Amino acid sequence: MTRDDALKLLSHIARERAFGRHVGSDRLIQAGLDALIAGVESPSLPMLAGLLRSEEPEAPGLFDQVLEELGLLFHPPADPRAAKWAMAYWVAGQIADGSLDPATGTHLIWADTAYDLGYPEELEPLVHCAHNLDACEESWGVSFEELNREALEAAKQFLSKRSAATAGD
């Protein structure tokens, strides 16, 4: 793992936690250890990386301290609706860049975002893909891989519409 990969992983975990996803202490400690081995420097990083199993309850606080020291601490928008939209864009970005499986990502958007936003039209293609991927059967005549490609394309389209709207501001 390179230094950049380690920083990207720390940033990813920061967003996961900020969006309310559970991240176990063992994963926080491992990310700290990976970052330390990759050459990331932060005063609290060696403490995080060196936590023993009996010290796992200290991991979330130390992880946040490491993020603060590295300038990676992430705070979602205070407005709950804006935070849900930010999460949808973040998940779609992961689908689009290949770092998140399309079935998992579209399911997250469907279950954790679209429902809370009242199923907005902008998320409908991603929710549709989630439904198809969730219920996929051989009798449909469409492969799981094809449905994954459709989900990837839906994520890219969703992101491009945001980019176009941002460019028009």
Short mmCIF file of C-alpha atoms in Angstrom, two decimals, residues 68-158:
data_model
loop_
_atom_site.label_atom_id
_atom_site.label_comp_id
_atom_site.label_asym_id
_atom_site.label_seq_id
_atom_site.Cartn_x
_atom_site.Cartn_y
_atom_site.Cartn_z
CA GLU A 68 -7.76 15.89 12.45
CA GLU A 69 -3.95 15.87 12.40
CA LEU A 70 -3.91 14.88 8.72
CA GLY A 71 -6.64 17.34 7.71
CA LEU A 72 -8.93 14.48 6.66
CA LEU A 73 -11.77 14.93 9.14
CA PHE A 74 -15.05 15.01 7.23
CA HIS A 75 -18.31 16.54 8.37
CA PRO A 76 -21.40 15.92 6.24
CA PRO A 77 -23.77 18.83 5.70
CA ALA A 78 -25.72 19.72 8.85
CA ASP A 79 -29.02 19.63 6.98
CA PRO A 80 -30.24 15.99 7.00
CA ARG A 81 -31.54 16.14 3.40
CA ALA A 82 -28.30 17.68 2.15
CA ALA A 83 -26.36 14.98 4.03
CA LYS A 84 -28.43 12.25 2.33
CA TRP A 85 -27.75 13.82 -1.09
CA ALA A 86 -24.02 14.04 -0.25
CA MET A 87 -24.06 10.36 0.68
CA ALA A 88 -25.81 9.45 -2.59
CA TYR A 89 -23.16 11.32 -4.61
CA TRP A 90 -20.35 9.77 -2.59
CA VAL A 91 -21.70 6.23 -3.09
CA ALA A 92 -22.37 6.85 -6.80
CA GLY A 93 -18.80 8.10 -7.14
CA GLN A 94 -17.50 4.87 -5.64
CA ILE A 95 -19.64 2.83 -8.04
CA ALA A 96 -18.37 4.92 -10.96
CA ASP A 97 -14.69 4.63 -10.02
CA GLY A 98 -14.96 0.88 -9.41
CA SER A 99 -14.16 0.98 -5.70
CA LEU A 100 -17.67 -0.22 -4.75
CA ASP A 101 -19.59 -3.12 -6.24
CA PRO A 102 -22.61 -1.77 -8.18
CA ALA A 103 -25.05 -4.12 -6.44
CA THR A 104 -23.85 -3.04 -3.01
CA GLY A 105 -23.73 0.64 -3.94
CA THR A 106 -27.16 0.83 -5.54
CA HIS A 107 -28.60 -1.04 -2.58
CA LEU A 108 -27.06 1.53 -0.22
CA ILE A 109 -28.58 4.36 -2.25
CA TRP A 110 -31.95 2.62 -2.31
CA ALA A 111 -32.06 1.64 1.36
CA ASP A 112 -30.12 4.44 3.05
CA THR A 113 -30.82 7.46 0.88
CA ALA A 114 -33.71 7.26 -1.58
CA TYR A 115 -36.23 6.16 1.04
CA ASP A 116 -35.34 9.03 3.38
CA LEU A 117 -35.55 11.52 0.50
CA GLY A 118 -38.98 10.28 -0.63
CA TYR A 119 -37.64 8.51 -3.74
CA PRO A 120 -36.69 11.56 -5.81
CA GLU A 121 -36.69 11.27 -9.59
CA GLU A 122 -32.91 11.80 -9.77
CA LEU A 123 -32.32 8.56 -7.84
CA GLU A 124 -34.92 6.48 -9.70
CA PRO A 125 -32.45 4.90 -12.19
CA LEU A 126 -30.16 3.81 -9.33
CA VAL A 127 -33.08 2.47 -7.28
CA HIS A 128 -34.33 0.62 -10.38
CA CYS A 129 -30.89 -0.97 -10.77
CA ALA A 130 -30.86 -1.94 -7.10
CA HIS A 131 -34.24 -3.67 -7.49
CA ASN A 132 -33.05 -5.54 -10.60
CA LEU A 133 -29.76 -6.60 -9.03
CA ASP A 134 -31.54 -7.69 -5.85
CA ALA A 135 -34.10 -9.83 -7.68
CA CYS A 136 -31.98 -11.03 -10.62
CA GLU A 137 -32.83 -14.52 -11.85
CA GLU A 138 -31.45 -16.58 -14.73
CA SER A 139 -34.93 -16.78 -16.26
CA TRP A 140 -34.78 -13.06 -17.04
CA GLY A 141 -32.34 -13.62 -19.87
CA VAL A 142 -30.16 -10.78 -18.60
CA SER A 143 -26.85 -11.55 -16.93
CA PHE A 144 -25.87 -10.20 -13.54
CA GLU A 145 -22.85 -8.64 -15.27
CA GLU A 146 -25.14 -6.73 -17.65
CA LEU A 147 -27.19 -5.45 -14.71
CA ASN A 148 -23.95 -4.37 -13.02
CA ARG A 149 -22.96 -2.48 -16.19
CA GLU A 150 -26.37 -0.76 -16.20
CA ALA A 151 -25.87 0.24 -12.55
CA LEU A 152 -22.39 1.58 -13.35
CA GLU A 153 -23.83 3.63 -16.22
CA ALA A 154 -26.69 4.90 -14.00
CA ALA A 155 -24.15 6.04 -11.40
CA LYS A 156 -22.09 7.84 -14.05
CA GLN A 157 -25.22 9.52 -15.45
CA PHE A 158 -26.28 10.62 -11.95
#
